[in-house]
Every structure is written in C-alpha cells, then in structure tokens.
XYZ file of C-alpha atoms in Angstrom:
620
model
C -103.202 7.220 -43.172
C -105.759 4.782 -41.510
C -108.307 7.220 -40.704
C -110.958 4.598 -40.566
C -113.325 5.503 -37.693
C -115.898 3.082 -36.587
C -119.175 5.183 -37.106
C -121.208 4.573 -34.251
C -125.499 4.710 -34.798
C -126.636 8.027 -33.847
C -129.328 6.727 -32.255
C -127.716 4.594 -29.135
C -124.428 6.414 -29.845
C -121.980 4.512 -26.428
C -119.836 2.012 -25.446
C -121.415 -0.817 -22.718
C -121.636 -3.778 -21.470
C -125.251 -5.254 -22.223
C -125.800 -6.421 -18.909
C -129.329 -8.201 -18.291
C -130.401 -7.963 -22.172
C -130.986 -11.485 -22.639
C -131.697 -13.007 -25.962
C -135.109 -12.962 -27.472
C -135.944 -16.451 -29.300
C -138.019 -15.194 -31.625
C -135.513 -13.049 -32.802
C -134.254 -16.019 -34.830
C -130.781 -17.251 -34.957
C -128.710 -13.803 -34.606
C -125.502 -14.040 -37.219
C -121.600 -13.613 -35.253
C -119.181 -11.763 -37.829
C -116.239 -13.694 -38.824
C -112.810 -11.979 -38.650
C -111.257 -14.578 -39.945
C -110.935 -12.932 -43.218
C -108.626 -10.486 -41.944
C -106.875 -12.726 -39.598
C -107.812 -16.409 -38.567
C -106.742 -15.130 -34.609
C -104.898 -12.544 -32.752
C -102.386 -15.700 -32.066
C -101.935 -16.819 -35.437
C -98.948 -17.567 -37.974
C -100.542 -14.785 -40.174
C -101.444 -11.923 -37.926
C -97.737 -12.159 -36.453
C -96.378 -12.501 -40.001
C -98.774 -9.409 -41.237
C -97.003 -7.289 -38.353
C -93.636 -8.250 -39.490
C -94.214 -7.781 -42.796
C -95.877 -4.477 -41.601
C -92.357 -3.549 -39.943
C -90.313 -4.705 -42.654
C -91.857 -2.521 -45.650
C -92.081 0.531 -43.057
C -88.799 0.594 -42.730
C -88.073 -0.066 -46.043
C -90.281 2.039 -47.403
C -88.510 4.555 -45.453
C -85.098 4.136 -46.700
C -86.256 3.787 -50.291
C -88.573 7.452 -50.323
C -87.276 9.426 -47.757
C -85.523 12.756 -49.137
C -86.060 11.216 -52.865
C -89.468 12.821 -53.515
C -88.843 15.766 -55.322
C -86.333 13.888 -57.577
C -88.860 11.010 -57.988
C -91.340 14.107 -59.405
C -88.965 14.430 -62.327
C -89.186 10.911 -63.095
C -91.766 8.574 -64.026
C -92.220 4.423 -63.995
C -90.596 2.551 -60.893
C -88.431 5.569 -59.509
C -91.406 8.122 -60.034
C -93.899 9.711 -57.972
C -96.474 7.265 -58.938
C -94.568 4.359 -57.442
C -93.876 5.891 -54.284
C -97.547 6.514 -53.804
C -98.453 2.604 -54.504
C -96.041 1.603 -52.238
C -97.401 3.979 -49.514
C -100.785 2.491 -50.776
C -100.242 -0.832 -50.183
C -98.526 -0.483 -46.527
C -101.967 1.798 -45.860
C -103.590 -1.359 -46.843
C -101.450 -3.759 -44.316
C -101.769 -1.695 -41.499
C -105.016 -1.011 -41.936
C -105.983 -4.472 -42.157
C -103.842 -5.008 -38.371
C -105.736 -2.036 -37.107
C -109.150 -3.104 -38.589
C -109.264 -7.042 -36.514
C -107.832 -5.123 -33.243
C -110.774 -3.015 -33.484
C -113.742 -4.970 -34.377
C -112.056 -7.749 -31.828
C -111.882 -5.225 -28.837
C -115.563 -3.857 -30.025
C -117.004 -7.322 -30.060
C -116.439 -7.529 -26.461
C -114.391 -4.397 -24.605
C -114.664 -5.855 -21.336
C -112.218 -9.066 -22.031
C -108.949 -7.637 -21.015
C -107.475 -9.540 -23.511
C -108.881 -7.694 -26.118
C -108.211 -4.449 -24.447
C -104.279 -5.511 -24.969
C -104.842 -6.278 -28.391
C -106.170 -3.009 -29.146
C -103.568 -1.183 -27.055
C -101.263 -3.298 -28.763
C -102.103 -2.707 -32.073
C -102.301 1.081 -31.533
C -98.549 1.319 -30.128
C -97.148 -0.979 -32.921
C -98.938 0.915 -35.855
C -97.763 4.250 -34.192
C -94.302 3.308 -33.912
C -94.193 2.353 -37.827
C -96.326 6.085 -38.551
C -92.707 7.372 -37.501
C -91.328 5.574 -40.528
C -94.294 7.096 -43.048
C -94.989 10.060 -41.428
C -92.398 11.902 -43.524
C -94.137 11.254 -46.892
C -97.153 12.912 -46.783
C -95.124 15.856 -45.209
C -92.319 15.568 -47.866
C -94.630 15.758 -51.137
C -96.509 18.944 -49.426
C -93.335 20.810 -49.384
C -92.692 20.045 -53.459
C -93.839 23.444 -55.861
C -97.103 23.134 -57.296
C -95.436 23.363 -60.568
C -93.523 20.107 -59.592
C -96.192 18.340 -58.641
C -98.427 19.505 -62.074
C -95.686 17.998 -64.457
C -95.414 15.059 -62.028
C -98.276 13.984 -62.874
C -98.639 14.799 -66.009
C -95.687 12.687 -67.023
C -96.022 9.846 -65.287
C -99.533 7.704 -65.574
C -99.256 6.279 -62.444
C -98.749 9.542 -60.304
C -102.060 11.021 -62.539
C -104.005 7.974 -61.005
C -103.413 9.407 -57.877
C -103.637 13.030 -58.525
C -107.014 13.271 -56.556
C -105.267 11.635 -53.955
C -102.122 14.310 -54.327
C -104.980 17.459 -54.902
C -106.504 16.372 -51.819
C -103.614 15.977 -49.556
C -102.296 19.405 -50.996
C -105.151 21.274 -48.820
C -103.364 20.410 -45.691
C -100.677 21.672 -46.671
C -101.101 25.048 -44.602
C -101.586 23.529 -41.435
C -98.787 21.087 -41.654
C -95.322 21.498 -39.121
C -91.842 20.400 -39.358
C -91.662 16.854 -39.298
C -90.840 16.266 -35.919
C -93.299 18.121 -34.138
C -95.581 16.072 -35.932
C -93.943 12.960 -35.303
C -93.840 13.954 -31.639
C -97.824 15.183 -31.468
C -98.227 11.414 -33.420
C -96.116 9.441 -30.312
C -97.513 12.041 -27.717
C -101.141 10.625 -28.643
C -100.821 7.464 -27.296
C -100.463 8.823 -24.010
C -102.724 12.109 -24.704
C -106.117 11.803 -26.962
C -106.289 7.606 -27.458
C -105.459 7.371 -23.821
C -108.370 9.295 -22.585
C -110.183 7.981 -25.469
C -110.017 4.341 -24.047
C -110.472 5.159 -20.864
C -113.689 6.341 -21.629
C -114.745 3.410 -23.652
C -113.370 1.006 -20.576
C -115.317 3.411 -17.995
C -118.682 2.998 -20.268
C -117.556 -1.167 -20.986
C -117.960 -1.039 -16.997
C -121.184 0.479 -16.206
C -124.514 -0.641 -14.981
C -127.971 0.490 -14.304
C -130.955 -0.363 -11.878
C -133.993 -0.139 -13.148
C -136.514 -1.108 -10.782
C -134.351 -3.682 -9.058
C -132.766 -5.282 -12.317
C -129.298 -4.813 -13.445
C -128.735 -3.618 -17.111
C -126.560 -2.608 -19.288
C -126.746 0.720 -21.427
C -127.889 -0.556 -24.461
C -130.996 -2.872 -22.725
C -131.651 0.978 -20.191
C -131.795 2.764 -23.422
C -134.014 0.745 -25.010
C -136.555 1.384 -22.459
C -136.825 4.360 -23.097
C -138.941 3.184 -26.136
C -141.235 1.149 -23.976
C -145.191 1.411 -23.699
C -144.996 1.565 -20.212
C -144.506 5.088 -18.852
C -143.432 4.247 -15.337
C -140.929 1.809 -17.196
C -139.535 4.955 -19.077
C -139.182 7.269 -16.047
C -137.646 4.242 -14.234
C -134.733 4.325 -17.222
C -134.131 7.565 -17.818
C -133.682 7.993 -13.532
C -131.656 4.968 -13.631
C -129.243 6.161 -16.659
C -129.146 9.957 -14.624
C -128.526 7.820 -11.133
C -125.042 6.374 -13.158
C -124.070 8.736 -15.461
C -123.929 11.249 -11.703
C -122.251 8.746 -10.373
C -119.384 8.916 -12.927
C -119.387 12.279 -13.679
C -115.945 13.343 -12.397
C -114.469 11.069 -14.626
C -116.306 12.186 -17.495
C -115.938 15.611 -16.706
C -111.941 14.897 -16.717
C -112.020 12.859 -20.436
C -114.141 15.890 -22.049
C -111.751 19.142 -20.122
C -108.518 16.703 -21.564
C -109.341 16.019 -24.907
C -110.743 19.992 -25.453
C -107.617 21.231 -24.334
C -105.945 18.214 -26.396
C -107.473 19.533 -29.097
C -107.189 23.343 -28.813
C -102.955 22.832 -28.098
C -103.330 20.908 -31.549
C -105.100 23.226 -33.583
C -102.810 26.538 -32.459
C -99.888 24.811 -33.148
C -101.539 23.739 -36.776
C -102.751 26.669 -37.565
C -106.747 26.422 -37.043
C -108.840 29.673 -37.063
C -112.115 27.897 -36.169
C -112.514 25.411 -33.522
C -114.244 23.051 -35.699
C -111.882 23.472 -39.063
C -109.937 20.921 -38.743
C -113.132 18.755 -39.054
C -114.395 20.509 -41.988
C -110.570 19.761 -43.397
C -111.091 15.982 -42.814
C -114.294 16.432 -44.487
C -113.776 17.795 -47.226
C -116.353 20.858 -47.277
C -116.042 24.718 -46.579
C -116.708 26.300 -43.111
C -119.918 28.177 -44.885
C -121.692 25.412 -46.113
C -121.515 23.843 -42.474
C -122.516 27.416 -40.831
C -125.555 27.540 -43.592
C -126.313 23.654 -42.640
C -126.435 24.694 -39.358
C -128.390 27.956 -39.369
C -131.074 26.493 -41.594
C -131.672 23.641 -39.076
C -131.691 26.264 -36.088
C -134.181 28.580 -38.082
C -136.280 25.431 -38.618
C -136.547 24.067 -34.963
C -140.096 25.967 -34.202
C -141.227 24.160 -37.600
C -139.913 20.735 -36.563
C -139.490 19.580 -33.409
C -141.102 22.087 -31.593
C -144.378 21.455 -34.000
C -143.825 17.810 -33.590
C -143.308 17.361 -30.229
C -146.317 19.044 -29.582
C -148.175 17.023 -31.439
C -146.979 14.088 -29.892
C -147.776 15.576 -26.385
C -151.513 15.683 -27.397
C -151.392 12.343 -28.564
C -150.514 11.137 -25.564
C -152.627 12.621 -23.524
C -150.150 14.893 -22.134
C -149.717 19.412 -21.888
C -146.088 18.326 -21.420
C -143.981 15.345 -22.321
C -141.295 14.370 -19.688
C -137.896 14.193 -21.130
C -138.449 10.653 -21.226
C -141.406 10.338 -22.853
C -139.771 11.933 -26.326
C -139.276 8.463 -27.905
C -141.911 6.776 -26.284
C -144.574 4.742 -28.805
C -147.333 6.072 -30.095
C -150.415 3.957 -28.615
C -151.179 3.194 -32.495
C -147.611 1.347 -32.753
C -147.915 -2.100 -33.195
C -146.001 -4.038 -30.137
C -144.991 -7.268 -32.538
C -141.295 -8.477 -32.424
C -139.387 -8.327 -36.162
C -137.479 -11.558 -36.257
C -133.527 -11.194 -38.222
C -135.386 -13.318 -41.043
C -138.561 -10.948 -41.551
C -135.762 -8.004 -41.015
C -133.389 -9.196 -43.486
C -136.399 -9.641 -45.913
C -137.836 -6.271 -45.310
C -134.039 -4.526 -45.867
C -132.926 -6.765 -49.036
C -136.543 -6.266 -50.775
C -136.466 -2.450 -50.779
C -133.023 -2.536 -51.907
C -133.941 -4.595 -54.349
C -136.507 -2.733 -55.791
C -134.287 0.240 -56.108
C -131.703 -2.078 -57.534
C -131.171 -5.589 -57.906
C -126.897 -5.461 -57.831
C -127.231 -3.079 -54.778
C -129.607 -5.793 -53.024
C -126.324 -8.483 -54.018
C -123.676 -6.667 -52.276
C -126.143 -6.017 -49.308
C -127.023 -9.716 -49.952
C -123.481 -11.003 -49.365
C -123.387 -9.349 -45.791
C -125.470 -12.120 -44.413
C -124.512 -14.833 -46.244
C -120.694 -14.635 -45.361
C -121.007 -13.612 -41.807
C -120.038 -9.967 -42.400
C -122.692 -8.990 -39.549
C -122.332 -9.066 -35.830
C -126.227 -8.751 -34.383
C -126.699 -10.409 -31.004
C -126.566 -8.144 -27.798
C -124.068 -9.752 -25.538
C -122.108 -8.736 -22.594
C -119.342 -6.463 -23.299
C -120.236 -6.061 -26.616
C -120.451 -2.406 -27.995
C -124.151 -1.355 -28.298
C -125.280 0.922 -31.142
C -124.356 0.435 -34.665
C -121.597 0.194 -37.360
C -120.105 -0.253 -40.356
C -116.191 -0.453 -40.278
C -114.617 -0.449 -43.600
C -111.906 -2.610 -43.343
C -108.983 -2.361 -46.399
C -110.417 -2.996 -49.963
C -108.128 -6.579 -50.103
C -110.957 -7.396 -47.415
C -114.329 -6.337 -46.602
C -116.167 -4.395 -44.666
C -118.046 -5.502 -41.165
C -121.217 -4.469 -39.821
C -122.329 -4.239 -36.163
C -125.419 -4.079 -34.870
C -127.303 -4.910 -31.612
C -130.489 -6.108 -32.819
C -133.667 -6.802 -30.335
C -136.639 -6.971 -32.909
C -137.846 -3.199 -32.781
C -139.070 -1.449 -36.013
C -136.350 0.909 -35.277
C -133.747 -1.938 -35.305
C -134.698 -3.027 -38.720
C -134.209 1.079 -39.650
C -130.762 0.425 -37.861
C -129.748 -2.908 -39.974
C -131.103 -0.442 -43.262
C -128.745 2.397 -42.575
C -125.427 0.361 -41.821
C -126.165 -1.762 -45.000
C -125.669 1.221 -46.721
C -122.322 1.839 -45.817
C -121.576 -1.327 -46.546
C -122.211 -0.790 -49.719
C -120.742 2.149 -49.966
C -117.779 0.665 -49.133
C -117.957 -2.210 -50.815
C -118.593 -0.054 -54.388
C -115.755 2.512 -53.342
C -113.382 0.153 -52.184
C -112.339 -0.413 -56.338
C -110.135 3.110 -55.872
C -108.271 1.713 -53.460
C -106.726 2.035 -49.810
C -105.494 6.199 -50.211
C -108.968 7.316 -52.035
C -111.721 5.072 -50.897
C -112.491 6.571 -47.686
C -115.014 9.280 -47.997
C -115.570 12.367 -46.328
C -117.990 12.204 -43.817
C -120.628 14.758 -45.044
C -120.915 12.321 -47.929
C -120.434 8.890 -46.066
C -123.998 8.814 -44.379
C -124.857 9.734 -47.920
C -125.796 5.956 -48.701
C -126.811 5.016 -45.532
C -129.994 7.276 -44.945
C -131.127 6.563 -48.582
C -131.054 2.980 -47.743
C -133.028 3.671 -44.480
C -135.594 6.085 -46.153
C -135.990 3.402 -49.568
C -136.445 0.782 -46.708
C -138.964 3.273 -44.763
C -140.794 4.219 -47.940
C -141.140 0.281 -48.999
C -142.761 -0.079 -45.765
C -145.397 3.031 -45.512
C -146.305 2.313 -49.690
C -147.518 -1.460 -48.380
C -149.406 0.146 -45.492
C -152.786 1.109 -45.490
C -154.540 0.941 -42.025
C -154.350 4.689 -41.466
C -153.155 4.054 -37.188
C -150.406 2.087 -38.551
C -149.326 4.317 -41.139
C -149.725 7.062 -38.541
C -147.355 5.316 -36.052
C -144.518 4.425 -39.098
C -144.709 8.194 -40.027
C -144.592 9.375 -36.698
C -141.193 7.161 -35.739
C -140.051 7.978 -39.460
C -140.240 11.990 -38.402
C -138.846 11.219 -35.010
C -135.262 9.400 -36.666
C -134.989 12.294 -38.802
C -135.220 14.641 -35.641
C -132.790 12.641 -33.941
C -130.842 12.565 -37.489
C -131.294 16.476 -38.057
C -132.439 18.555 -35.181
C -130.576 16.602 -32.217
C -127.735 16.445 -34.170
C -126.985 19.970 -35.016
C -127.700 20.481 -31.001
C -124.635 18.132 -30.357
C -122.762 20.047 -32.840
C -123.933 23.717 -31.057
C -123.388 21.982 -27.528
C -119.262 21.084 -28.460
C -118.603 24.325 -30.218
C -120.366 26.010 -26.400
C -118.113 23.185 -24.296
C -114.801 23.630 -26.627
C -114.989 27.519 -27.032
C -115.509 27.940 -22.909
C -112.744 25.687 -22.598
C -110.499 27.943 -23.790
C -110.970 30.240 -20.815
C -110.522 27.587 -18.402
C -111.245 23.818 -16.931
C -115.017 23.387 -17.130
C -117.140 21.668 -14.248
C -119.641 19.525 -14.235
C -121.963 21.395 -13.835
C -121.031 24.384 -16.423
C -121.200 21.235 -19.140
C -124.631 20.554 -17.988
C -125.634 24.546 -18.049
C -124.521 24.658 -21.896
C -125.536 20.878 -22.562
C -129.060 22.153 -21.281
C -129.198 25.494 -23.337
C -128.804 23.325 -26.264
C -131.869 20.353 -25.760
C -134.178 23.391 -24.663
C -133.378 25.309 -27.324
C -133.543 22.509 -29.864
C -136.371 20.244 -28.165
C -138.808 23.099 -27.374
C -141.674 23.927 -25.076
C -143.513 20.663 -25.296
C -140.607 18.510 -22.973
C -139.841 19.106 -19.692
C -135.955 18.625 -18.957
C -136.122 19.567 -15.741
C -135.668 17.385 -12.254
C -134.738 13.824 -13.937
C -131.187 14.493 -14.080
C -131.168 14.944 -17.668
C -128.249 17.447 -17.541
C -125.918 14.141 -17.433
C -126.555 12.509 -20.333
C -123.996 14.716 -22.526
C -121.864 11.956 -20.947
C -122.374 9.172 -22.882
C -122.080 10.418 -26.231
C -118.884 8.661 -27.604
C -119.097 11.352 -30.979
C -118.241 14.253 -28.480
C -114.796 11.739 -27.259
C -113.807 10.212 -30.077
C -114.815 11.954 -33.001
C -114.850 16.194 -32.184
C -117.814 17.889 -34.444
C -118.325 14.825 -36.375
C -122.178 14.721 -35.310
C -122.676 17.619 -38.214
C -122.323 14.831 -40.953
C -125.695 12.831 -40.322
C -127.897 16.234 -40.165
C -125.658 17.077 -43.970
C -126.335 13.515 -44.630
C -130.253 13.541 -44.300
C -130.519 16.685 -45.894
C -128.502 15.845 -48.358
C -130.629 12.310 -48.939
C -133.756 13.970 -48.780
C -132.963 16.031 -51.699
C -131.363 13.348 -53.327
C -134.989 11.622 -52.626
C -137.050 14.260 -54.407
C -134.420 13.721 -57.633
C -135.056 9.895 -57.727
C -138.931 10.467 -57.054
C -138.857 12.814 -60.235
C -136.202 11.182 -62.377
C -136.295 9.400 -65.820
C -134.140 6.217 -66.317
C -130.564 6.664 -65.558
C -130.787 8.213 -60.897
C -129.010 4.620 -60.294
C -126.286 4.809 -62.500
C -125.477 8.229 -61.423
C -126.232 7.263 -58.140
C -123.829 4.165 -58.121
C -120.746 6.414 -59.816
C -121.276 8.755 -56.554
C -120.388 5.720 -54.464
C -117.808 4.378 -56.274
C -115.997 7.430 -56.266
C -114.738 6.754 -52.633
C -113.197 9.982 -51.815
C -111.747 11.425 -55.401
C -114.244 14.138 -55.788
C -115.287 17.230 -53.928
C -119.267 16.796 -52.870
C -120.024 20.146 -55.694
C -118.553 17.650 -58.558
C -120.596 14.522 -57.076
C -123.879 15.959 -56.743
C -123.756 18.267 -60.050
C -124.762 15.045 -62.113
C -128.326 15.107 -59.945
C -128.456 19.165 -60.482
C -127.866 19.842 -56.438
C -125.151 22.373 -55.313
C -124.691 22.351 -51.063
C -123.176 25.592 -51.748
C -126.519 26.794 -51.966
C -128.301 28.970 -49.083
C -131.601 27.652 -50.762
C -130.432 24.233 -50.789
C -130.761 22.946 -46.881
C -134.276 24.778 -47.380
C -135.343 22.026 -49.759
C -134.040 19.097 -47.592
C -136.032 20.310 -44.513
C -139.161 20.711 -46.505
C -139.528 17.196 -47.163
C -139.284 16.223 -43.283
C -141.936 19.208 -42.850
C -143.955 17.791 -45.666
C -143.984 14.540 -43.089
C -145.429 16.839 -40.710
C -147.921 18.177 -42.290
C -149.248 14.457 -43.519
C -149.135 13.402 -39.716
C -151.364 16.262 -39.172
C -153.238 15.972 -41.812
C -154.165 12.192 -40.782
C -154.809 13.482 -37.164
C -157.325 15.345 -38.639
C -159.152 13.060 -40.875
C-alpha cells in the first residue's frame, strides 16, 4: 500500500538547492505545477477533512475486515472478498492522495521548513493508520490457496482483483506475524525514512564554489556539460571539494540503511541481498543476473569503444573524469526554449500516435509540469503518479540543453503511462519497475529518432548520435555499475561498518571497470561522488530497472521498426495494464521473452549498431 516512489532522472539523480542557477529568458515562460487538484493547500477545509476521513475509514475499515476474511472468501456481493478489497482500494486511494501533495509540496522546495513538517507530518499520520490496514494484506496471505481459488471464482468482484490477490500471494513466504510487521512499519519512521530525510535535508543544504560563484548541485552538474574544459575541471573539483566535506555524514546514512536493510531481509526471509527488489518488481533473480552479465560482457564493446572514440575527438590519449559528458566541438551551443521543446516532444509523439500526443498534450495545458530551477527545489527529474481520482505530476528542471528536452521526453512517458494505467485502479496500476521506464525511454528514443530523421548536416547528426549513445551509457552501462557498486557496499556490510574510504575503494572498482581505459579517475576526488546518488538511499537496487528498461525499449524499437499495422494497439494494452500482468505475458504479444539469455544480446546490439554509425561517419 502506497508504494509510489518519486522516480528521480538518472541522469542528475540528487536532492539540492539550485543555488546561483538563475533563470534563462529565452527559456520562455517556465510552467509551476498546480497541486491544487489534490488539495487547494496544506491549510485547507479539504486536506484536513481528507485526513479525517482518512482516520475514520481506517478505523472502520478495521473493525469491519479484521478476522472476517476467510469467512468473507465463502461469500460473495457486499460481505465477500471482493468488497473487502474495494474498500481497501479506495482508502489506498485517500491516503495516497495525502501522501502524494506532502511529497510533491516538500519536493517543490525541501529547504522551507514548513514543508519539511508537512512531509514529516504526513509520513507519521499515514503510518499510524498502516497499523489499522496492515492486517489485511497479512490476513488474506494466510487463507488456503483452495480458498482463495473458489473465492474468486464465485464472487465477480473478488475475480476483478485476482491479479491483484495472485500478485500479493508471492509475498506470502517472506511475510511475519502481524506484529513484527506492524512494529518494523512504526520502527521506520525512526529507522530507514529518518535517515532517508536526513539525507535529502543534508543535500537541500549544500553548496559549491566554482571559481568563486556559489551554486547549487543541479547548476555544478550541469557544468559538467560545458564547452569550456577549465569550466568542467572547475565543477567536478568543486562537487569533490563538498561531497569530502560531508562525507561522514554520508558515510553514516549509507552503513544505517545497509544494516537497516540486511536486519529486514533475515528476519523476512531473503536469500539474496537484492530479492526483495526483484519481489517488488515483479521479475526472477535470473533474468536480472543475465541483464546484468550481458551488460558486463558488453562494456569493452560499449563504453570502452566509445569513450575512446570520444577521447580522439577531442584531441585527447585520455579523457579526465570530467571530460566524459563534455560536448562534442560539432554540438551546436543554441538554447531550446520550453515552446520549441514542447513542440519537438508533442510532434514525435504525435507521429507515433495522435491520442498518446493528447494525454502528453494535457500535461502542459493544465499545469501538470513543474520546470523552472529554483532554490530548494529538487533537481533532476520526475514523474509521480498520484491516485487515479487525480493525476499524475511531472518535475523537471529545465535550462534549454538538448539533453533537457531528452529529459521532458522520458518523464512524459510516464505520464502517460500512468495516465493509461491509472483505469485499473489504485491496488493494480502501479507497475513494476523493470516495466515502468518501459514507456519512458520509447518516448525519449521516438523523440531522438524524430530529431536525427530531420537532420542532415553530417557534424550535427554526428553530435545528436554521439549524446544519443552517451544517455544510453548512462541508461545501460553506468547503471548496471550502480547496481554492481550496492551489491559490493551491501554484501561488505555484512562483515562490518564500512568507511569512507572502503566505499570509495569498491565505488572505484566499479567506474574503472565499467568506464574503461580511455578516463582517468584518478586525483579529482572522484571517489566521492557515490554520495549523491539518492537511488543508492532511497530506493536499494532500483538503478537495475532503467538498464532492463532500455534494453527492453530497444527491442521493443526493432518490433515497431519492422511491424505491420496494429505495434500501437498492442503497445497501448501494455500500458494500460498497470501492474496485472507478469512482463513474459506483456511482451509475448510483440514475440519478446526477457527470459531469454539471447534476448539482452539483441537490445545491446542496437546501441552497438549506434556505434558503429558514429564510426562509420568519423570515417567518411
């Protein structure tokens, strides 16, 4: 119940204030989302009435189910299974719309201490009613199979949830006696979403000084993309100078939460120390380990290849760690404005398909986007979900870079994800990770491909195929890095609290293993910036899900590049399936199996066949 995680951009993946990023103005006018449409204010008649209503039907709720489920199996109408579930729905609705405005409020500016309440708040008072609920799920797991077969079979209402019921039924091993869970659910306050904000305050808090001038993470990060190399080294020193500065506390927040996290999964029965995460996902512990081999195997191939390309074309025998996003001198240095940006993103979608261009449409004309960079404001990107009685929100920090546009392209695709799975409602919309970044790289790579077919000037397609290989690095190759570099930091933890500078030995192993011979990590500090990564603090081994994603996308890409009428339509009924279907039953329709050694193969082929044109145009 509410697992709705705010899916931060892989790309500037932290928590910040934007200190000294001021506003470009020929970015255009920059939309503000509008919460109102959960709640007109934190202060108003209907946010206090949601949370009493909230109360009121948790307790209720309580009295009505509680002890009752197994005799509501035999039954079916308004005192059968079926019922119970709606009404379990429908608080999961309520209390996710409460938890949904204390988030986005406290994102849209973490340093007002106001907000920070809010969100503290919130998380207390939705905890506190999770003691009335938290005996259903637990409750219905300890009914026979049998029971729960004719249950639904009976009773129409409990065989609209039965993916629901299937899917909760795999948890069933790990699950305790109810009050040890209710106590790990209380304890968490205090334990895992304590450390969890104080790392999000910590990063709300920090600053940078690049050459005299005081930024903010987001606006030192985004120098790292700059022309000017000096201006690169000057960042990348600047983040190192900060990130040293706070290490201790860092340090503390990641040697907590692993042991957090390792207490958790003995008691719950984990083998692995990322299973839990394949549970919430949804997918096997193989298909991750073959996901993860293949993209190992192919780091020579990819970024090794690549990044020595890119050294030549810069005139370099070695890039600096710095100098890994840095623009190719072909890149053109114009600013996007929101209006061409919008444009470029609701055109390509278009031409894929017009209804998926109307919900992606409806984002910017009803304020469901927060763009401008602002103090306090969370940098990166997201799309939040929301409840389906609402909407989803989108956040972004835009400042007019080609890889911005990319940005606004890839949250617009959850959106619309969510939008289109939002019809199963509150217990089944929510899809499993590996298949939630599903939407948003195709919209990225029909937005890319939009772009490179209307280019001809062979430097400029050079430069959009060069950043187009570089995301799907970042996307692929660094991502199954951060996944190697938590398994390294959460299996040593087992043997004991980890310093410092043991997390920068293994985060090191990782980048040099995964970058390759063409960067030097060495003497910039770089052994630091494992810190900032909010995926490592908030969201354990979630990074897997955007390399599955891309893969997954780029065979998905080679299906719709082949296929006769009919890829959207199948397409479509894989997002508005929400979470009621394993990802072997989504992706059989489109003949693809994840199962299959063979199968990451073909979805690192096509960002080799990338290479191979950059290299082929290098040569020409």
């Amino acid at each position: 119940m509410l697992n709705r995680t705010f899916d931060f951009a892989k790309n500037l993946a932290a928590m910040s204030a934007t200190t000294g990023a001021a506003i470009k103005p020929e970015l255009g006018d920059l939309p503000s989302w509008n919460l109102a449409d959960l709640f007109p204010s934190k202060d108003s008649p209907e946010f206090k009435a949601a949370l009493e209503k909230a109360t009121t039907d948790s307790i209720a709720f309580e009295t009505r189910w509680k002890d009752k489920l197994a005799d509501a199996a035999t039954k079916s109408g308004n005192d059968g299974l079926g019922a119970a579930i709606r009404d379990y729905d429908a608080l999961d609705d309520i209390l996710g719309r409460i938890a949904s405005f204390a988030g986005l409020t406290y994102f849209s500016n973490t340093a007002d201490p106001a907000n920070g309440k809010l969100y503290g708040d919130a998380q207390a008072k939705l905890t506190d009613l999770g003691s009335h609920l938290l005996f259903f799920t637990l409750e219905l797991n300890r009914i026979d199979d049998a029971v729960i077969e004719q249950a639904i079979a009976i009773d129409p209402l409990a065989a609209h949830y039965a993916p629901w019921i299937r899917d909760l039924r795999k948890e069933k091993p790990h699950q305790l006696e109810d009050r040890i869970e209710q106590l790990f659910m209380e304890k968490s306050m205090t334990g895992a979403a304590a450390f969890n904000r104080l790392f999000d305050e910590t990063m709300a808090t920090l600053t940078f000084d690049v050459d005299g001038e005081t930024l903010g993470l987001e606006a030192t990060l985004s120098l790292l993309q700059s022309g000017d190399p000096k201006k690169r080294e000057s960042a990348a020193r600047a983040l190192a100078a900060t990130f040293a500065a706070n290490i201790r506390t860092f340090t503390l927040i990641t040697n907590t939460l692993a042991k957090d996290k390792e207490i958790s999964d003995r008691w719950h029965k984990f083998e692995d120390i990322a299973d839990s995460r394949h549970l919430a996902n949804r997918v096997e512990r193989e298909v991750v380990d073959a996901l993860a081999a293949a993209v190992k195997d192919a780091y020579p191939r990819l970024s090794h290849r690549y990044y020595a390309m890119k050294a030549k074309w810069l005139g370099m025998d070695k890039m600096q760690f710095w100098d890994r996003n840095a623009p190719l001198p072909e890149t053109p240095d114009a600013t996007i404005s929101w209006d061409e940006a919008r444009e470029t993103v609701l055109s390509a979608y278009g031409a894929f398909s017009p209804e998926m261009a109307g919900i992606a449409k409806t984002f910017f004309d009803r304020d469901w986007i927060d763009a401008p960079v602002r103090p306090g404001k969370a940098p990166g990107a997201f799309a939040h979900p929301t409840v389906p009685s609402a909407h989803p929100y989108v956040l972004v920090n835009y400042m007019g870079k080609p890889r911005d546009v990319m940005t606004l392209a890839h949250e617009l695709g959850h959106g619309v994800h969510q939008v289109l799975a939002g019809g199963q409602g509150a217990l089944m919309c929510a899809t499993p990770l590996t298949l939630a970044e599903t939407a948003s790289v195709f919209g990225e790579m029909l937005t890319f491909r939009a772009l490179l077919d209307k280019t001809k000037d062979k430097r400029e397609r050079k430069a959009m195929l060069a950043q187009k290989v570089e995301d799907m690095i970042n996307t692929v190759v660094r991502q199954i890095a951060f996944y190697e570099f938590e398994r390294k930091v959460h299996t040593a933890r087992k043997e004991g609290e980890l310093t410092s500078d043991r997390i920068g030995e293994l985060w090191m192993s990782v980048q040099a293993e995964s970058l390759g011979p063409a960067i030097d990590l060495s003497g910039g500090g770089y052994e630091t910036y494992w810190s900032y990564i909010p995926h490592f603090i908030h969201s354990p081994f979630y990074v897997y899900a955007y390399a599955f994603g891309d893969c997954l996308v780029n065979s998905l890409y080679a299906v719709y590049q082949n296929a006769a009428e009919g890829f959207q339509d199948k397409y479509f009924a894989l997002l508005k399936a929400g979470g009621t279907k394993h990802h072997s039953e989504l992706l059989a329709p489109f003949g693809l199996d994840a199962s299959d050694p063979s199968f990451w193969g073909k979805g690192l082929s096509m960002i080799e066949g990338l290479i191979d044109e950059l290299e082929a145009l290098d040569k020409a």
